[in-house]
Structures are given as C-alpha cells and as structure tokens.
Coordinates of C-alpha atoms and ligand atoms in Angstrom, one line a residue:
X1 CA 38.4 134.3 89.9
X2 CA 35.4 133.3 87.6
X3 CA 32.5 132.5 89.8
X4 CA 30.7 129.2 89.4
X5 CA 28.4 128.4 92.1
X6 CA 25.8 131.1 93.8
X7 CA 23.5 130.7 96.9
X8 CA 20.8 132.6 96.6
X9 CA 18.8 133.3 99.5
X10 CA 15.4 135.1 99.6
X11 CA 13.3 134.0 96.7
X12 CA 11.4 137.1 96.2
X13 CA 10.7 138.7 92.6
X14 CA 14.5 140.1 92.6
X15 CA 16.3 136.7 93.9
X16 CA 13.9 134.8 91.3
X17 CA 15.3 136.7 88.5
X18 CA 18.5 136.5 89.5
X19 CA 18.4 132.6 90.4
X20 CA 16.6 131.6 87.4
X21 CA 18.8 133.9 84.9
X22 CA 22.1 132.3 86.5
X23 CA 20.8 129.1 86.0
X24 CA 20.1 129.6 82.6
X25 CA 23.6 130.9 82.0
X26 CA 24.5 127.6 82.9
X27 CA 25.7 128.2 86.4
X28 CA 25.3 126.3 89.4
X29 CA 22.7 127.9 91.9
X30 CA 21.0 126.6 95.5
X31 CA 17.8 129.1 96.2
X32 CA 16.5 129.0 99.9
X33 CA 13.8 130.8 101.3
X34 CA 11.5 130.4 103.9
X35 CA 8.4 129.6 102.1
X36 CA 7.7 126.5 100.9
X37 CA 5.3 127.7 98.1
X38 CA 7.7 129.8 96.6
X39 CA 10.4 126.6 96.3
X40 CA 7.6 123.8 95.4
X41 CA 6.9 126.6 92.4
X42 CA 11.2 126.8 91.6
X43 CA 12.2 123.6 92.4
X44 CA 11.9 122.5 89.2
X45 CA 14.2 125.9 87.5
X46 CA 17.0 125.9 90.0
X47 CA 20.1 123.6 90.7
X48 CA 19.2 122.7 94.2
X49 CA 16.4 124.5 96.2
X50 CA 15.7 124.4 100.1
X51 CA 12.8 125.1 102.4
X52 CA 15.1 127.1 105.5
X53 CA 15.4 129.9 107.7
X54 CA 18.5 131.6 106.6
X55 CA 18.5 133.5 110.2
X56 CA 19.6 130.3 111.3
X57 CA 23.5 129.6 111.4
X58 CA 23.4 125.3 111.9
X59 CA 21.4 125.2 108.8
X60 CA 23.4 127.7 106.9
X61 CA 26.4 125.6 107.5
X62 CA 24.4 122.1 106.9
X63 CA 23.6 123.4 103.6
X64 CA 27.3 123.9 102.8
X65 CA 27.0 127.5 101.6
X66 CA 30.6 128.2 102.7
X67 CA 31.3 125.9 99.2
X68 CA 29.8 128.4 97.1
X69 CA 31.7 131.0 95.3
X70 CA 28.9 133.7 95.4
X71 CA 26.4 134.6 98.7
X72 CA 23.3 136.5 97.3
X73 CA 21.3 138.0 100.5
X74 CA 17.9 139.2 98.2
X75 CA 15.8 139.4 101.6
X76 CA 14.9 143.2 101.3
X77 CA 11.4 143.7 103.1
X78 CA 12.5 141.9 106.8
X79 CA 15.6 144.1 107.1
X80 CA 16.9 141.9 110.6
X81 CA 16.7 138.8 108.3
X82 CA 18.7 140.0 105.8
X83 CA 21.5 141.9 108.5
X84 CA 21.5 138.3 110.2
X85 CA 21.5 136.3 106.9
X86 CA 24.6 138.5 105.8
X87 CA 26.3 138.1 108.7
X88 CA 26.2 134.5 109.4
X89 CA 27.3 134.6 105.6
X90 CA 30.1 136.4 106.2
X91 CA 31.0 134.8 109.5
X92 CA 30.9 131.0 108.0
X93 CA 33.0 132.2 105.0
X94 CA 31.5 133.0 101.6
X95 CA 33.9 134.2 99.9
X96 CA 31.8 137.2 98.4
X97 CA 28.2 138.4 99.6
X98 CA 26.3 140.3 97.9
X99 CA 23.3 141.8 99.4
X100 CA 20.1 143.9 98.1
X101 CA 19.2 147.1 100.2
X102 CA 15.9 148.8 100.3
X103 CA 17.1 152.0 101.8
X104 CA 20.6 153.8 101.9
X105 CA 20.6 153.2 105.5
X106 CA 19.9 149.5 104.9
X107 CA 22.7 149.5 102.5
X108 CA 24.8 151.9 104.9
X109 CA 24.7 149.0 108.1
X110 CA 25.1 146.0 105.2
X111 CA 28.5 147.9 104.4
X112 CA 29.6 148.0 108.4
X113 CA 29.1 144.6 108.0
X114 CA 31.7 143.7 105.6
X115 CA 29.0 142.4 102.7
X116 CA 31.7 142.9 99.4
X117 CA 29.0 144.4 97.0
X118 CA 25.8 146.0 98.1
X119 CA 23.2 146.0 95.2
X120 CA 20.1 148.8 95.0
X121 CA 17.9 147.4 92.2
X122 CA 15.1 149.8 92.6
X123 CA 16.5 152.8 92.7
X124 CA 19.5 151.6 89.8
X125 CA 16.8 150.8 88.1
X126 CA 14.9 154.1 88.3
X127 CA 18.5 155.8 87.5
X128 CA 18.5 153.3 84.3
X129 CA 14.9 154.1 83.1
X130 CA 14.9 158.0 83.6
X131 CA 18.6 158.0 81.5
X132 CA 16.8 155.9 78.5
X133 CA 14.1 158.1 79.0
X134 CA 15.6 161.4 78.3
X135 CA 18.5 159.8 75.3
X136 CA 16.3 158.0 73.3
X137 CA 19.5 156.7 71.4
X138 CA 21.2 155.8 75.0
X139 CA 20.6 151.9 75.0
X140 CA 22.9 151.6 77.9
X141 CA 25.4 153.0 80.0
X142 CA 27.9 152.2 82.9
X143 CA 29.1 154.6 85.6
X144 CA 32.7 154.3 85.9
X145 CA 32.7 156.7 89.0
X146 CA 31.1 159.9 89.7
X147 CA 31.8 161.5 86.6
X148 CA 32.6 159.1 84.1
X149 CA 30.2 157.0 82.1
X150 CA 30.7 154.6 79.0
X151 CA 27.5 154.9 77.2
X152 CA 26.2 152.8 74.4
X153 CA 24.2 154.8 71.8
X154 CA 23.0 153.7 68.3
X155 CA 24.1 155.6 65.3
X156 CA 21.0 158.2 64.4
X157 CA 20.0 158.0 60.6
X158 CA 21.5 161.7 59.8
X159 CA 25.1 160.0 61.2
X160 CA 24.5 157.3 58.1
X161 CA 28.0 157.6 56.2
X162 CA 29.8 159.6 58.2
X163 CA 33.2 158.8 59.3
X164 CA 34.8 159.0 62.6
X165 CA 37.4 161.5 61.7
X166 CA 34.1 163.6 59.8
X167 CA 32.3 162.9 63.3
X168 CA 35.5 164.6 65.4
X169 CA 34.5 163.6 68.8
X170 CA 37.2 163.8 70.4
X171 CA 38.6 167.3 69.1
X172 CA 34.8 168.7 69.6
X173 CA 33.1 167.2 73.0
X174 CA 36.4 165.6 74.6
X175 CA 35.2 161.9 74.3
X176 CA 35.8 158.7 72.5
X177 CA 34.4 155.9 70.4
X178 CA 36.3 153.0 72.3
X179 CA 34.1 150.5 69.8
X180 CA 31.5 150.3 67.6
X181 CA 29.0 147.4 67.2
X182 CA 27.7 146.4 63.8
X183 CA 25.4 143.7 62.6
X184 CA 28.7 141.6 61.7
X185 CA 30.4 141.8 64.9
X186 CA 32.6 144.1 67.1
X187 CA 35.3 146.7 66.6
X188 CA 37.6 146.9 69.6
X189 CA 40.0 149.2 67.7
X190 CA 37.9 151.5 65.5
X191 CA 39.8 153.9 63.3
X192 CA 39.7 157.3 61.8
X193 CA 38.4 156.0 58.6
X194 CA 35.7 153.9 60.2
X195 CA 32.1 154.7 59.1
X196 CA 29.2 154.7 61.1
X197 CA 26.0 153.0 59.7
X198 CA 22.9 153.7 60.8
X199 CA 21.3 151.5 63.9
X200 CA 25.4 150.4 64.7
X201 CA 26.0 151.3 68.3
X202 CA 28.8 153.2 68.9
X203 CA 30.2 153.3 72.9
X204 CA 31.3 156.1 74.1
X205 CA 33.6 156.9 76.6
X206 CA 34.1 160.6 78.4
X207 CA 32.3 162.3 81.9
X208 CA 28.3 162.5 81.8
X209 CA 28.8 166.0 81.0
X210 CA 30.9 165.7 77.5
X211 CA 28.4 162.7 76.9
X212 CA 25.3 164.3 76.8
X213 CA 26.5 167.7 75.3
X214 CA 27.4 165.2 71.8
X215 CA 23.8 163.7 72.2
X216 CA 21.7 167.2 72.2
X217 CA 23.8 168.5 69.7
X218 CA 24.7 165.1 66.9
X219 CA 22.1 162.8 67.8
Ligands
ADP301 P1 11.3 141.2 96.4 O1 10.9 142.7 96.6 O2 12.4 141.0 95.5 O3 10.1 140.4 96.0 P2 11.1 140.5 99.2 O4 11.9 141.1 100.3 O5 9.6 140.8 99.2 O6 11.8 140.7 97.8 O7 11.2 138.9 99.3 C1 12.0 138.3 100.1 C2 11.9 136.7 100.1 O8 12.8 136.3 101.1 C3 10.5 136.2 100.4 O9 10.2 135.1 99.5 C4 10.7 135.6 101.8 O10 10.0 134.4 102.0 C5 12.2 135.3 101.9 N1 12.7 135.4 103.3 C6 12.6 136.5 104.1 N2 13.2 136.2 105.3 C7 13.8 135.0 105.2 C8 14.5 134.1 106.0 N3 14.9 134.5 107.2 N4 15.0 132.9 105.5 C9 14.7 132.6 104.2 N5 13.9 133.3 103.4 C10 13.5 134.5 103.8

C-alpha cells in the first residue's frame, strides 16, 4: 500500500526534516510536539500542526492519528516519551510506526514493542559518510542484508569507452551492473555491448566484499 498521510510526532531537527521533505513531496503530514515555538515556527510548512503531549492517549485519539497511514515517533532525547508515544501508537492502531532510536538498547525495547521499522539516523548516517569517505566514486549504496549491497558508483574517466563485456565484471569480481544511469535517462537492461561514459553511474550489485575489490582495483 502507497502511503499518503504521516503523523509526525517530535518536531526536533530529525522530525523537521522529515516533515517538511514529505510535505514537499506532496504528501499529507500533521507534526505535533510539545513546544509551541517549534509549531508557531512550522505551522506555516506543514499540512496540519498541533501544540500536544503525545504521552497522552485522549489527545492522540482526538487528533485522529489512527486515520493516518504512517506513525513517525522522532522523540529521541526523552526516551519514556517516545516508548509511551509508540505504544499508545501502536495500541490506537496506526497501521505502521516508525520510530527513531538513540541507542541500540532504545531501539532494542522499541522492537519489543511491536514499532514495524525502527530508524537509527545518526549512526546510518555515520555508516553513510565513512562509506563515501573511503570510495570516492560510491555516491550511494543500499544494504540488502549483511552481506549484500547495491552500490551506485560513477564511471571513473580511465573507464571512458569501455564496454561492459571489455569491463567483465561478472567473470572477474563476481558482481553485476543491474543499470547504468546516463545524462539521457536509465538503462534497466544494460547489455554486453553497452558503453560506459565517463560521470554515468553504473549500480552494482554483488556482497561488500566483491564490491569493493572492483573499486581498489578499476576505479
Ligand atoms: P533531534 O535530535 O532530532 O533534534 P530531539 O529528541 O532533540 O530530536 O527532539 C525531540 C522533539 O520532540 C522536541 O522538539 C520536543 O519538544 C519533542 N517532544 C519530546 N517529548 C514530547 C512529547 N511527549 N510530546 C510531544 N513532543 C515531544
């Protein structure tokens, strides 16, 4: 199901990102927080906006938030407000909460709590950094599980001409091109006779391992 409608709760600098980027995505979004500063200053970005105590369950279910597809608990400093906020979530029927966590044990009792997604945005963001960091050509990257990533990296200039069946990946590091991204658009099927251009980005699928062996020794 496509999600239309989010309540965000906690209107800190993570849940004011997230509120105003949805909203500018064209989604529907109520932010609530407890201070009254911090909605005066967003009322004006966000779809509906409410001065509340989310710890409190008659004004969670005044507000409607069971109507919303989407339940984002971004309380991450007062840990008991964000346990109780996910809870009474959960309890009045959201049908998907998401919640941040400061510390793997925060995340750990957010979990035993039935909250469907539980969101890290420090420390994924510290992962994120240190991986561009290291592969200057890495632009971006998703962790399928432990050990397998699909990694977006752009086409180095001594790669300029080459074709995919010259490159070999596959055959040499065990991973794949699964598209390539040019200036005119997207190949979902790229074929042997495809040829990279320098600055196209080319994502890659295959475990961290294969992954970085083709970047220290191609890129
Ligand atoms: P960040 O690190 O993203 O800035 P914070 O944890 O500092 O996140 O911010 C949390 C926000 O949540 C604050 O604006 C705070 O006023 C709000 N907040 C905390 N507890 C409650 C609560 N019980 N009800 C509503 N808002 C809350």
């Amino acid at each position: 199901m496509k999600m239309k409608s989010f309540v965000i709760i906690g209107l800190g600098r993570f849940g004011t990102s997230l509120a105003k980027e949805l909203v500018i995505q064209g989604y529907e979004v109520l932010g609530i927080d407890r201070d009254e500063h911090i909605i005066d200053s967003l009322s004006e970005y966000l779809t509906h906006s409410v001065v509340a105590d989310s710890t409190d369950e008659e004004v969670l279910r005044s507000l409607g938030v069971r109507n919303f597809d989407c339940g984002v608990v971004a309380i991450g400093n007062d840990i008991q407000a964000s346990i109780m906020t996910a809870i009474l979530l959960k309890d009045l029927g959201v049908k998907k909460v998401v919640a941040k966590a400061l510390t793997e044990l925060h995340g750990r009792v957010l979990e035993k709590i039935g909250v469907d997604r539980v969101i890290y945005p420090e420390r994924d963001m510290g992962v994120r950094v240190a991986h561009q960091l290291v592969s200057p050509n890495l632009l971006d990257f998703i962790e399928l599980s432990k050990d397998y990533t699909i990694a977006e990296l752009e086409v180095p200039s001594k790669l300029h001409g080459v074709t995919l069946a010259e490159l070999n990946l596959r055959a040499k590091y065990g991973c794949s091109i699964v598209a390539l991204r040019k200036s005119d658009g997207v190949n979902i099927a790229p074929t042997a006779s495809d040829v990279l251009h320098e600055k196209d980005l080319m994502v890659i699928i295959g475990t961290n391992a294969e992954i970085e062996r083709f970047e220290r020794e191609e890129l």
